[in-house]
Structures are given as structure tokens and as C-alpha cells.
């Protein structure tokens, strides 16, 4: 992916994260990541996330910042990889984040590190052809994408 395309994806993701209402931000995060992952990121109960989406409650300013930053990362990834890969990326170990999951790292306040890891993932993934990729498994078996 070229630098200009990456910057364009970044700009679109940022615009979506700041122009959407809090309820829309949370709903989009729940749609892609699931309510439980959003709960982990915000350190709130799942029912609180549901109340934010319904408009029965509004996230505090700190939570809104966290949610909007998370949405920016989500939109960068889904623009290139789609929702299923994005969710897997958020909950899986990430070598660029010392094998912590991006969701846990955002919850710990390391949003910029996660954003950098997402950009690196998008850049690396766009130059790799995953069709026909083969991984040797223990016992001589192979997994093919």
C-alpha cells in the first residue's frame, strides 16, 4: 500500500471517529469487535456498553476519547482487512505489542502504540499475497490459506 493510500485511509478513519455521535461510535465498535471486547477496552460492564448504544447513558469524556481512538484503529483495519480480521487482530497476541492483545493495550492506555501496530499490519498485509500460503504444522501436516 502506498504512503498516500495509507494517509487517505488514516484521514477517513479519523473523520469517522470524530464526526460520529458517541452512540454511533459504540455501536460500530460493538458491531466489529463485540460488546465484550468493548467492555474490556473501556473497563465497563457489558450492560453499560449496551446503555451507551441505546442512548440511555453517555460515556464520560475519558471513555469517549478512548472509544473514538479505538474506532479510528478499527476503521483503518476494516478498510483494508474487513471486520473478521479486525476483530481477530484486536483480541490476538501482537508481536509489535510485546505479545499483548491490542484490546488490552488500549485499555492500559497505549492507544498510540496500537495505532502504530495497526498501521504496520495494514502496510505489511497489503504487500503479502495470502492465497496459497502454507504453514507447516507439527507432525508434518500443512495448513493452507
Short mmCIF file of N, CA, C and O in Angstrom, two decimals:
data_model
loop_
_atom_site.label_atom_id
_atom_site.label_comp_id
_atom_site.label_asym_id
_atom_site.label_seq_id
_atom_site.Cartn_x
_atom_site.Cartn_y
_atom_site.Cartn_z
N UNK A 1 0.86 -1.17 0.00
CA UNK A 1 0.00 0.00 0.00
C UNK A 1 0.90 1.23 0.00
O UNK A 1 1.84 1.30 0.77
N UNK A 2 0.58 2.19 -0.83
CA UNK A 2 1.42 3.38 -0.92
C UNK A 2 1.17 4.29 0.27
O UNK A 2 0.12 4.22 0.91
N UNK A 3 2.14 5.16 0.52
CA UNK A 3 2.00 6.10 1.63
C UNK A 3 0.78 7.00 1.46
O UNK A 3 0.10 7.31 2.43
N UNK A 4 0.49 7.41 0.23
CA UNK A 4 -0.66 8.29 0.02
C UNK A 4 -1.97 7.56 0.30
O UNK A 4 -2.91 8.15 0.83
N UNK A 5 -2.04 6.27 -0.01
CA UNK A 5 -3.25 5.50 0.29
C UNK A 5 -3.40 5.32 1.79
O UNK A 5 -4.49 5.46 2.34
N UNK A 6 -2.29 5.02 2.47
CA UNK A 6 -2.33 4.87 3.93
C UNK A 6 -2.78 6.18 4.58
O UNK A 6 -3.62 6.18 5.48
N UNK A 7 -2.25 7.30 4.13
CA UNK A 7 -2.66 8.60 4.68
C UNK A 7 -4.13 8.86 4.42
O UNK A 7 -4.84 9.40 5.27
N UNK A 8 -4.61 8.46 3.25
CA UNK A 8 -6.03 8.64 2.93
C UNK A 8 -6.91 7.80 3.85
O UNK A 8 -7.92 8.28 4.37
N UNK A 9 -6.52 6.55 4.07
CA UNK A 9 -7.26 5.67 5.00
C UNK A 9 -7.24 6.27 6.40
O UNK A 9 -8.26 6.29 7.09
N UNK A 10 -6.08 6.77 6.81
CA UNK A 10 -5.96 7.43 8.13
C UNK A 10 -6.91 8.61 8.26
O UNK A 10 -7.58 8.77 9.28
N UNK A 11 -6.97 9.43 7.23
CA UNK A 11 -7.83 10.62 7.28
C UNK A 11 -9.31 10.24 7.36
O UNK A 11 -10.07 10.82 8.13
N UNK A 12 -9.70 9.25 6.57
CA UNK A 12 -11.10 8.80 6.60
C UNK A 12 -11.43 8.21 7.97
O UNK A 12 -12.49 8.51 8.55
N UNK A 13 -10.55 7.39 8.50
CA UNK A 13 -10.78 6.78 9.82
C UNK A 13 -10.89 7.84 10.90
O UNK A 13 -11.76 7.77 11.77
N UNK A 14 -10.02 8.82 10.85
CA UNK A 14 -10.06 9.91 11.83
C UNK A 14 -11.36 10.68 11.71
O UNK A 14 -12.03 10.97 12.72
N UNK A 15 -11.76 11.01 10.50
CA UNK A 15 -13.01 11.76 10.29
C UNK A 15 -14.21 11.00 10.84
O UNK A 15 -15.07 11.59 11.51
N UNK A 16 -14.27 9.70 10.59
CA UNK A 16 -15.39 8.90 11.12
C UNK A 16 -15.39 8.90 12.65
O UNK A 16 -16.45 8.94 13.28
N UNK A 17 -14.21 8.85 13.23
CA UNK A 17 -14.14 8.78 14.70
C UNK A 17 -14.54 10.09 15.36
O UNK A 17 -15.05 10.07 16.47
N UNK A 18 -14.34 11.22 14.70
CA UNK A 18 -14.69 12.49 15.34
C UNK A 18 -16.05 13.03 14.92
O UNK A 18 -16.65 13.83 15.64
N UNK A 19 -16.56 12.60 13.78
CA UNK A 19 -17.84 13.12 13.30
C UNK A 19 -19.04 12.31 13.75
O UNK A 19 -20.17 12.77 13.62
N UNK A 20 -18.82 11.14 14.30
CA UNK A 20 -19.92 10.28 14.73
C UNK A 20 -20.32 10.60 16.16
O UNK A 20 -19.48 10.96 16.98
N UNK A 21 -21.60 10.42 16.45
CA UNK A 21 -22.06 10.59 17.83
C UNK A 21 -21.47 9.47 18.69
O UNK A 21 -21.06 8.43 18.18
N UNK A 22 -21.48 9.68 19.98
CA UNK A 22 -20.94 8.67 20.90
C UNK A 22 -21.68 7.35 20.74
O UNK A 22 -21.07 6.27 20.71
N UNK A 23 -23.01 7.40 20.61
CA UNK A 23 -23.79 6.17 20.45
C UNK A 23 -23.42 5.44 19.17
O UNK A 23 -23.31 4.20 19.16
N UNK A 24 -23.18 6.18 18.08
CA UNK A 24 -22.79 5.56 16.81
C UNK A 24 -21.39 4.96 16.92
O UNK A 24 -21.13 3.86 16.42
N UNK A 25 -20.48 5.64 17.61
CA UNK A 25 -19.13 5.12 17.82
C UNK A 25 -19.19 3.78 18.55
O UNK A 25 -18.59 2.79 18.12
N UNK A 26 -19.94 3.73 19.64
CA UNK A 26 -20.03 2.50 20.42
C UNK A 26 -20.72 1.39 19.63
O UNK A 26 -20.30 0.23 19.66
N UNK A 27 -21.77 1.75 18.90
CA UNK A 27 -22.47 0.75 18.09
C UNK A 27 -21.55 0.15 17.03
O UNK A 27 -21.56 -1.07 16.80
N UNK A 28 -20.75 0.98 16.38
CA UNK A 28 -19.82 0.48 15.37
C UNK A 28 -18.77 -0.43 16.01
O UNK A 28 -18.43 -1.49 15.46
N UNK A 29 -18.26 -0.04 17.16
CA UNK A 29 -17.28 -0.88 17.86
C UNK A 29 -17.89 -2.22 18.25
O UNK A 29 -17.26 -3.27 18.11
N UNK A 30 -19.13 -2.19 18.73
CA UNK A 30 -19.80 -3.44 19.10
C UNK A 30 -20.02 -4.30 17.86
O UNK A 30 -19.83 -5.51 17.90
N UNK A 31 -20.38 -3.67 16.76
CA UNK A 31 -20.61 -4.40 15.51
C UNK A 31 -19.36 -5.16 15.06
O UNK A 31 -19.43 -6.31 14.66
N UNK A 32 -18.21 -4.50 15.13
CA UNK A 32 -16.97 -5.10 14.64
C UNK A 32 -16.29 -5.95 15.71
O UNK A 32 -15.88 -7.08 15.44
N UNK A 33 -16.16 -5.42 16.92
CA UNK A 33 -15.38 -6.09 17.96
C UNK A 33 -16.21 -6.96 18.88
O UNK A 33 -15.69 -7.90 19.49
N UNK A 34 -17.46 -6.63 19.05
CA UNK A 34 -18.31 -7.32 20.00
C UNK A 34 -18.36 -6.55 21.33
O UNK A 34 -17.42 -5.84 21.69
N UNK A 35 -19.47 -6.70 22.01
CA UNK A 35 -19.69 -5.96 23.25
C UNK A 35 -18.65 -6.29 24.32
O UNK A 35 -18.18 -5.40 25.04
N UNK A 36 -18.26 -7.55 24.42
CA UNK A 36 -17.31 -7.93 25.47
C UNK A 36 -15.93 -7.30 25.25
O UNK A 36 -15.27 -6.91 26.21
N UNK A 37 -15.50 -7.20 24.01
CA UNK A 37 -14.20 -6.57 23.73
C UNK A 37 -14.28 -5.08 24.04
O UNK A 37 -13.35 -4.51 24.63
N UNK A 38 -15.39 -4.44 23.69
CA UNK A 38 -15.56 -3.02 24.03
C UNK A 38 -15.56 -2.85 25.54
O UNK A 38 -14.97 -1.90 26.07
N UNK A 39 -16.15 -3.79 26.26
CA UNK A 39 -16.15 -3.75 27.73
C UNK A 39 -14.73 -3.86 28.28
O UNK A 39 -14.37 -3.15 29.24
N UNK A 40 -13.92 -4.73 27.70
CA UNK A 40 -12.52 -4.86 28.13
C UNK A 40 -11.77 -3.56 27.90
O UNK A 40 -11.05 -3.07 28.77
N UNK A 41 -11.95 -2.98 26.73
CA UNK A 41 -11.23 -1.75 26.37
C UNK A 41 -11.58 -0.62 27.32
O UNK A 41 -10.71 0.14 27.75
N UNK A 42 -12.86 -0.49 27.66
CA UNK A 42 -13.30 0.63 28.49
C UNK A 42 -13.33 0.30 29.99
O UNK A 42 -13.55 1.19 30.80
N UNK A 43 -13.13 -0.97 30.34
CA UNK A 43 -13.22 -1.42 31.72
C UNK A 43 -14.59 -1.11 32.31
O UNK A 43 -14.72 -0.69 33.46
N UNK A 44 -15.62 -1.34 31.50
CA UNK A 44 -17.00 -1.14 31.92
C UNK A 44 -17.76 -2.45 31.75
O UNK A 44 -17.38 -3.31 30.96
N UNK A 45 -18.85 -2.59 32.46
CA UNK A 45 -19.71 -3.76 32.34
C UNK A 45 -20.38 -3.78 30.95
O UNK A 45 -20.69 -2.72 30.41
N UNK A 46 -20.62 -4.97 30.40
CA UNK A 46 -21.30 -5.04 29.10
C UNK A 46 -22.64 -4.30 29.07
O UNK A 46 -22.99 -3.68 28.05
N UNK A 47 -23.37 -4.32 30.17
CA UNK A 47 -24.66 -3.61 30.18
C UNK A 47 -24.47 -2.10 30.04
O UNK A 47 -25.34 -1.42 29.49
N UNK A 48 -23.35 -1.58 30.51
CA UNK A 48 -23.05 -0.15 30.34
C UNK A 48 -22.85 0.16 28.86
O UNK A 48 -23.35 1.17 28.35
N UNK A 49 -22.13 -0.71 28.17
CA UNK A 49 -21.92 -0.54 26.73
C UNK A 49 -23.27 -0.54 26.01
O UNK A 49 -23.52 0.30 25.14
N UNK A 50 -24.15 -1.44 26.38
CA UNK A 50 -25.48 -1.51 25.78
C UNK A 50 -26.25 -0.21 26.04
O UNK A 50 -26.93 0.31 25.14
N UNK A 51 -26.15 0.33 27.24
CA UNK A 51 -26.84 1.59 27.58
C UNK A 51 -26.28 2.76 26.76
O UNK A 51 -27.03 3.66 26.37
N UNK A 52 -24.98 2.75 26.49
CA UNK A 52 -24.38 3.80 25.65
C UNK A 52 -24.96 3.74 24.24
O UNK A 52 -25.26 4.76 23.63
N UNK A 53 -25.10 2.53 23.71
CA UNK A 53 -25.61 2.36 22.35
C UNK A 53 -27.06 2.81 22.26
O UNK A 53 -27.45 3.48 21.30
N UNK A 54 -27.84 2.45 23.25
CA UNK A 54 -29.27 2.80 23.23
C UNK A 54 -29.51 4.28 23.51
O UNK A 54 -30.60 4.78 23.25
N UNK A 55 -28.51 4.97 24.03
CA UNK A 55 -28.68 6.38 24.36
C UNK A 55 -29.21 6.61 25.76
O UNK A 55 -29.47 7.74 26.15
N UNK A 56 -29.39 5.52 26.52
CA UNK A 56 -29.86 5.65 27.90
C UNK A 56 -28.80 6.26 28.81
O UNK A 56 -29.12 6.73 29.90
N UNK A 57 -27.56 6.21 28.38
CA UNK A 57 -26.45 6.81 29.13
C UNK A 57 -25.42 7.26 28.11
O UNK A 57 -25.39 6.78 26.98
N UNK A 58 -24.58 8.19 28.54
CA UNK A 58 -23.50 8.67 27.67
C UNK A 58 -22.17 8.36 28.33
O UNK A 58 -22.02 8.50 29.55
N UNK A 59 -21.20 7.96 27.52
CA UNK A 59 -19.87 7.72 28.09
C UNK A 59 -19.27 9.02 28.62
O UNK A 59 -19.49 10.10 28.06
N UNK A 60 -18.53 8.92 29.71
CA UNK A 60 -17.81 10.08 30.24
C UNK A 60 -16.78 10.52 29.21
O UNK A 60 -16.44 9.79 28.28
N UNK A 61 -16.26 11.72 29.39
CA UNK A 61 -15.31 12.30 28.42
C UNK A 61 -14.10 11.38 28.19
O UNK A 61 -13.69 11.16 27.05
N UNK A 62 -13.56 10.83 29.27
CA UNK A 62 -12.41 9.93 29.13
C UNK A 62 -12.78 8.70 28.30
O UNK A 62 -12.01 8.25 27.44
N UNK A 63 -13.95 8.13 28.57
CA UNK A 63 -14.40 6.96 27.83
C UNK A 63 -14.66 7.30 26.36
O UNK A 63 -14.34 6.52 25.47
N UNK A 64 -15.22 8.48 26.11
CA UNK A 64 -15.45 8.90 24.72
C UNK A 64 -14.14 9.01 23.96
O UNK A 64 -14.04 8.59 22.81
N UNK A 65 -13.12 9.57 24.61
CA UNK A 65 -11.82 9.68 23.96
C UNK A 65 -11.28 8.28 23.62
O UNK A 65 -10.81 8.02 22.51
N UNK A 66 -11.37 7.38 24.56
CA UNK A 66 -10.90 6.01 24.37
C UNK A 66 -11.68 5.32 23.24
O UNK A 66 -11.10 4.66 22.37
N UNK A 67 -12.99 5.49 23.24
CA UNK A 67 -13.84 4.88 22.22
C UNK A 67 -13.55 5.44 20.83
O UNK A 67 -13.45 4.70 19.85
N UNK A 68 -13.39 6.75 20.75
CA UNK A 68 -13.10 7.38 19.45
C UNK A 68 -11.72 6.97 18.93
O UNK A 68 -11.56 6.72 17.73
N UNK A 69 -10.75 6.90 19.81
CA UNK A 69 -9.42 6.45 19.39
C UNK A 69 -9.47 4.99 18.92
O UNK A 69 -8.83 4.64 17.92
N UNK A 70 -10.22 4.18 19.63
CA UNK A 70 -10.37 2.78 19.23
C UNK A 70 -11.07 2.68 17.88
O UNK A 70 -10.67 1.89 17.02
N UNK A 71 -12.09 3.50 17.67
CA UNK A 71 -12.79 3.49 16.39
C UNK A 71 -11.84 3.86 15.25
O UNK A 71 -11.90 3.28 14.17
N UNK A 72 -10.96 4.80 15.48
CA UNK A 72 -10.01 5.17 14.44
C UNK A 72 -9.16 3.96 14.03
O UNK A 72 -8.97 3.70 12.84
N UNK A 73 -8.69 3.21 14.99
CA UNK A 73 -7.91 2.00 14.71
C UNK A 73 -8.77 0.97 13.97
O UNK A 73 -8.35 0.39 12.97
N UNK A 74 -9.98 0.77 14.46
CA UNK A 74 -10.90 -0.19 13.84
C UNK A 74 -11.16 0.17 12.38
O UNK A 74 -11.12 -0.68 11.49
N UNK A 75 -11.40 1.43 12.11
CA UNK A 75 -11.70 1.85 10.74
C UNK A 75 -10.50 1.70 9.82
O UNK A 75 -10.66 1.34 8.65
N UNK A 76 -9.31 1.93 10.31
CA UNK A 76 -8.11 1.71 9.50
C UNK A 76 -8.03 0.24 9.10
O UNK A 76 -7.80 -0.09 7.93
N UNK A 77 -8.22 -0.63 10.06
CA UNK A 77 -8.12 -2.07 9.80
C UNK A 77 -9.25 -2.58 8.92
O UNK A 77 -9.01 -3.35 7.98
N UNK A 78 -10.49 -2.19 9.21
CA UNK A 78 -11.61 -2.72 8.42
C UNK A 78 -11.60 -2.20 6.99
O UNK A 78 -12.07 -2.90 6.09
N UNK A 79 -11.04 -1.04 6.78
CA UNK A 79 -10.95 -0.50 5.42
C UNK A 79 -10.12 -1.43 4.53
O UNK A 79 -10.39 -1.60 3.35
N UNK A 80 -9.13 -2.07 5.11
CA UNK A 80 -8.21 -2.92 4.35
C UNK A 80 -8.49 -4.41 4.56
O UNK A 80 -8.43 -5.21 3.62
N UNK A 81 -8.79 -4.80 5.79
CA UNK A 81 -8.88 -6.22 6.13
C UNK A 81 -10.28 -6.77 6.35
O UNK A 81 -10.47 -7.97 6.35
N UNK A 82 -11.24 -5.93 6.63
CA UNK A 82 -12.59 -6.41 6.92
C UNK A 82 -12.80 -6.64 8.40
O UNK A 82 -11.85 -6.71 9.19
N UNK A 83 -14.07 -6.79 8.81
CA UNK A 83 -14.40 -6.89 10.24
C UNK A 83 -13.88 -8.15 10.94
O UNK A 83 -13.46 -8.10 12.08
N UNK A 84 -13.91 -9.29 10.28
CA UNK A 84 -13.49 -10.53 10.94
C UNK A 84 -12.01 -10.50 11.29
O UNK A 84 -11.61 -10.86 12.41
N UNK A 85 -11.19 -10.07 10.36
CA UNK A 85 -9.75 -9.97 10.62
C UNK A 85 -9.49 -8.90 11.67
O UNK A 85 -8.64 -9.07 12.55
N UNK A 86 -10.22 -7.81 11.60
CA UNK A 86 -10.06 -6.73 12.58
C UNK A 86 -10.33 -7.23 13.99
O UNK A 86 -9.55 -6.98 14.91
N UNK A 87 -11.41 -7.96 14.16
CA UNK A 87 -11.73 -8.50 15.50
C UNK A 87 -10.65 -9.46 15.97
O UNK A 87 -10.19 -9.39 17.11
N UNK A 88 -10.21 -10.34 15.08
CA UNK A 88 -9.15 -11.29 15.44
C UNK A 88 -7.87 -10.54 15.81
O UNK A 88 -7.18 -10.90 16.77
N UNK A 89 -7.56 -9.49 15.07
CA UNK A 89 -6.36 -8.69 15.34
C UNK A 89 -6.45 -8.05 16.73
O UNK A 89 -5.48 -8.03 17.47
N UNK A 90 -7.62 -7.56 17.09
CA UNK A 90 -7.80 -6.89 18.39
C UNK A 90 -7.68 -7.83 19.57
O UNK A 90 -7.23 -7.42 20.64
N UNK A 91 -8.09 -9.08 19.41
CA UNK A 91 -8.09 -9.98 20.57
C UNK A 91 -6.88 -10.90 20.62
O UNK A 91 -6.63 -11.54 21.64
N UNK A 92 -6.14 -10.99 19.53
CA UNK A 92 -4.99 -11.88 19.48
C UNK A 92 -3.71 -11.22 19.99
O UNK A 92 -3.62 -10.00 20.13
N UNK A 93 -2.72 -12.07 20.28
CA UNK A 93 -1.41 -11.55 20.68
C UNK A 93 -0.79 -10.83 19.48
O UNK A 93 -0.96 -11.26 18.35
N UNK A 94 -0.08 -9.75 19.77
CA UNK A 94 0.53 -8.97 18.71
C UNK A 94 2.03 -8.82 18.99
O UNK A 94 2.40 -8.25 20.02
N UNK A 95 2.88 -9.30 18.10
CA UNK A 95 4.33 -9.24 18.36
C UNK A 95 4.85 -7.81 18.47
O UNK A 95 5.82 -7.57 19.17
N UNK A 96 4.18 -6.87 17.81
CA UNK A 96 4.63 -5.49 17.89
C UNK A 96 4.26 -4.85 19.24
O UNK A 96 4.80 -3.82 19.60
N UNK A 97 3.37 -5.51 19.97
CA UNK A 97 2.94 -5.01 21.28
C UNK A 97 3.41 -5.95 22.39
O UNK A 97 2.72 -6.15 23.38
N UNK A 98 4.58 -6.52 22.22
CA UNK A 98 5.14 -7.47 23.20
C UNK A 98 4.19 -8.61 23.51
O UNK A 98 4.03 -9.03 24.66
N UNK A 99 3.52 -9.09 22.48
CA UNK A 99 2.59 -10.21 22.56
C UNK A 99 1.37 -9.96 23.44
O UNK A 99 0.71 -10.90 23.88
N UNK A 100 1.07 -8.72 23.68
CA UNK A 100 -0.20 -8.36 24.33
C UNK A 100 -1.24 -8.14 23.24
O UNK A 100 -0.91 -7.84 22.10
N UNK A 101 -2.51 -8.27 23.58
CA UNK A 101 -3.55 -8.00 22.59
C UNK A 101 -3.75 -6.49 22.47
O UNK A 101 -3.61 -5.75 23.45
N UNK A 102 -4.09 -6.02 21.27
CA UNK A 102 -4.38 -4.59 21.11
C UNK A 102 -5.49 -4.10 22.04
O UNK A 102 -5.41 -2.99 22.57
N UNK A 103 -6.51 -4.93 22.27
CA UNK A 103 -7.60 -4.51 23.17
C UNK A 103 -7.07 -4.24 24.57
O UNK A 103 -7.40 -3.22 25.19
N UNK A 104 -6.22 -5.13 25.07
CA UNK A 104 -5.64 -4.93 26.41
C UNK A 104 -4.70 -3.72 26.44
O UNK A 104 -4.66 -3.00 27.45
N UNK A 105 -3.98 -3.51 25.37
CA UNK A 105 -3.06 -2.37 25.32
C UNK A 105 -3.81 -1.04 25.28
O UNK A 105 -3.39 -0.08 25.92
N UNK A 106 -4.92 -0.99 24.57
CA UNK A 106 -5.73 0.23 24.59
C UNK A 106 -6.28 0.45 26.00
O UNK A 106 -6.23 1.57 26.52
N UNK A 107 -6.77 -0.60 26.63
CA UNK A 107 -7.28 -0.49 28.00
C UNK A 107 -6.22 0.01 28.95
O UNK A 107 -6.51 0.72 29.91
N UNK A 108 -4.96 -0.34 28.69
CA UNK A 108 -3.84 0.08 29.54
C UNK A 108 -3.34 1.49 29.19
O UNK A 108 -2.38 1.97 29.80
N UNK A 109 -3.98 2.12 28.21
CA UNK A 109 -3.62 3.50 27.86
C UNK A 109 -2.57 3.63 26.77
O UNK A 109 -2.01 4.70 26.58
N UNK A 110 -2.32 2.57 26.02
CA UNK A 110 -1.29 2.60 24.98
C UNK A 110 -1.89 2.69 23.58
O UNK A 110 -1.52 1.94 22.67
N UNK A 111 -2.81 3.63 23.40
CA UNK A 111 -3.52 3.76 22.13
C UNK A 111 -2.57 4.08 20.98
O UNK A 111 -2.70 3.52 19.89
N UNK A 112 -1.61 4.96 21.20
CA UNK A 112 -0.68 5.31 20.11
C UNK A 112 0.13 4.10 19.66
O UNK A 112 0.39 3.94 18.46
N UNK A 113 0.53 3.25 20.58
CA UNK A 113 1.26 2.04 20.22
C UNK A 113 0.38 1.12 19.37
O UNK A 113 0.84 0.51 18.40
N UNK A 114 -0.89 1.02 19.73
CA UNK A 114 -1.82 0.18 18.99
C UNK A 114 -2.07 0.76 17.60
O UNK A 114 -2.10 0.03 16.60
N UNK A 115 -2.19 2.07 17.52
CA UNK A 115 -2.37 2.72 16.21
C UNK A 115 -1.16 2.45 15.32
O UNK A 115 -1.31 2.12 14.14
N UNK A 116 0.03 2.56 15.87
CA UNK A 116 1.25 2.27 15.09
C UNK A 116 1.27 0.80 14.65
O UNK A 116 1.64 0.49 13.51
N UNK A 117 0.85 -0.10 15.52
CA UNK A 117 0.81 -1.52 15.17
C UNK A 117 -0.21 -1.79 14.08
O UNK A 117 0.03 -2.60 13.18
N UNK A 118 -1.35 -1.11 14.14
CA UNK A 118 -2.38 -1.27 13.10
C UNK A 118 -1.86 -0.78 11.75
O UNK A 118 -2.05 -1.44 10.73
N UNK A 119 -1.21 0.37 11.76
CA UNK A 119 -0.65 0.88 10.50
C UNK A 119 0.40 -0.08 9.95
O UNK A 119 0.44 -0.32 8.74
N UNK A 120 1.24 -0.62 10.81
CA UNK A 120 2.26 -1.57 10.37
C UNK A 120 1.61 -2.83 9.80
O UNK A 120 2.04 -3.36 8.77
N UNK A 121 0.55 -3.31 10.44
CA UNK A 121 -0.16 -4.50 9.98
C UNK A 121 -0.77 -4.27 8.60
O UNK A 121 -0.65 -5.10 7.71
N UNK A 122 -1.41 -3.13 8.44
CA UNK A 122 -2.03 -2.79 7.15
C UNK A 122 -0.96 -2.68 6.07
O UNK A 122 -1.11 -3.21 4.97
N UNK A 123 0.14 -2.02 6.39
CA UNK A 123 1.22 -1.88 5.41
C UNK A 123 1.83 -3.23 5.04
O UNK A 123 2.08 -3.51 3.88
N UNK A 124 2.08 -4.07 6.02
CA UNK A 124 2.69 -5.38 5.77
C UNK A 124 1.72 -6.30 5.04
O UNK A 124 2.12 -7.01 4.12
N UNK A 125 0.47 -6.27 5.45
CA UNK A 125 -0.52 -7.16 4.84
C UNK A 125 -0.81 -6.85 3.40
O UNK A 125 -1.13 -7.73 2.62
N UNK A 126 -0.67 -5.59 3.03
CA UNK A 126 -1.00 -5.23 1.66
C UNK A 126 0.07 -5.67 0.68
O UNK A 126 -0.17 -5.75 -0.51
N UNK A 127 1.26 -6.01 1.17
CA UNK A 127 2.32 -6.44 0.26
C UNK A 127 2.49 -7.95 0.25
O UNK A 127 3.38 -8.46 -0.40
N UNK A 128 1.62 -8.68 0.96
CA UNK A 128 1.72 -10.13 1.04
C UNK A 128 0.51 -10.74 0.34
O UNK A 128 -0.62 -10.34 0.57
N UNK A 129 0.75 -11.72 -0.50
CA UNK A 129 -0.32 -12.46 -1.15
C UNK A 129 -0.62 -13.68 -0.29
O UNK A 129 0.18 -14.60 -0.20
N UNK A 130 -1.78 -13.67 0.39
CA UNK A 130 -2.12 -14.74 1.32
C UNK A 130 -2.68 -15.98 0.63
O UNK A 130 -2.79 -17.02 1.24
N UNK A 131 -3.06 -15.88 -0.64
CA UNK A 131 -3.61 -17.03 -1.34
C UNK A 131 -2.52 -18.08 -1.52
O UNK A 131 -1.43 -17.79 -1.99
N UNK A 132 -2.85 -19.27 -1.15
CA UNK A 132 -1.91 -20.37 -1.33
C UNK A 132 -0.80 -20.40 -0.30
O UNK A 132 0.10 -21.22 -0.39
N UNK A 133 -0.85 -19.53 0.69
CA UNK A 133 0.17 -19.56 1.73
C UNK A 133 0.05 -20.86 2.49
O UNK A 133 -1.04 -21.34 2.76
N UNK A 134 1.16 -21.44 2.83
CA UNK A 134 1.16 -22.73 3.50
C UNK A 134 2.01 -22.65 4.75
O UNK A 134 3.08 -22.06 4.73
N UNK A 135 1.53 -23.24 5.82
CA UNK A 135 2.24 -23.25 7.09
C UNK A 135 2.43 -24.70 7.51
O UNK A 135 1.47 -25.46 7.60
N UNK A 136 3.68 -25.06 7.75
CA UNK A 136 3.96 -26.42 8.21
C UNK A 136 3.58 -26.54 9.67
O UNK A 136 3.98 -25.73 10.50
N UNK A 137 2.79 -27.55 9.99
CA UNK A 137 2.34 -27.78 11.36
C UNK A 137 3.08 -28.97 11.93
O UNK A 137 3.68 -29.78 11.21
N UNK A 138 3.02 -29.09 13.23
CA UNK A 138 3.67 -30.21 13.91
C UNK A 138 3.15 -31.53 13.34
O UNK A 138 1.97 -31.69 13.05
N UNK A 139 4.06 -32.46 13.16
CA UNK A 139 3.67 -33.76 12.64
C UNK A 139 3.64 -33.82 11.12
O UNK A 139 3.16 -34.78 10.54
N UNK A 140 4.11 -32.77 10.45
CA UNK A 140 4.20 -32.78 9.00
C UNK A 140 2.95 -32.31 8.30
O UNK A 140 2.92 -32.23 7.07
N UNK A 141 1.87 -32.04 9.01
CA UNK A 141 0.65 -31.54 8.38
C UNK A 141 0.88 -30.11 7.90
O UNK A 141 1.78 -29.42 8.37
N UNK A 142 0.07 -29.67 6.95
CA UNK A 142 0.18 -28.30 6.45
C UNK A 142 -1.18 -27.64 6.52
O UNK A 142 -2.22 -28.28 6.31
N UNK A 143 -1.17 -26.36 6.80
CA UNK A 143 -2.36 -25.53 6.77
C UNK A 143 -2.19 -24.60 5.59
O UNK A 143 -1.14 -23.99 5.41
N UNK A 144 -3.20 -24.50 4.74
CA UNK A 144 -3.12 -23.64 3.58
C UNK A 144 -4.23 -22.61 3.64
O UNK A 144 -5.39 -22.96 3.89
N UNK A 145 -3.85 -21.36 3.40
CA UNK A 145 -4.84 -20.27 3.40
C UNK A 145 -5.57 -20.24 2.09
O UNK A 145 -5.08 -20.58 1.06
#
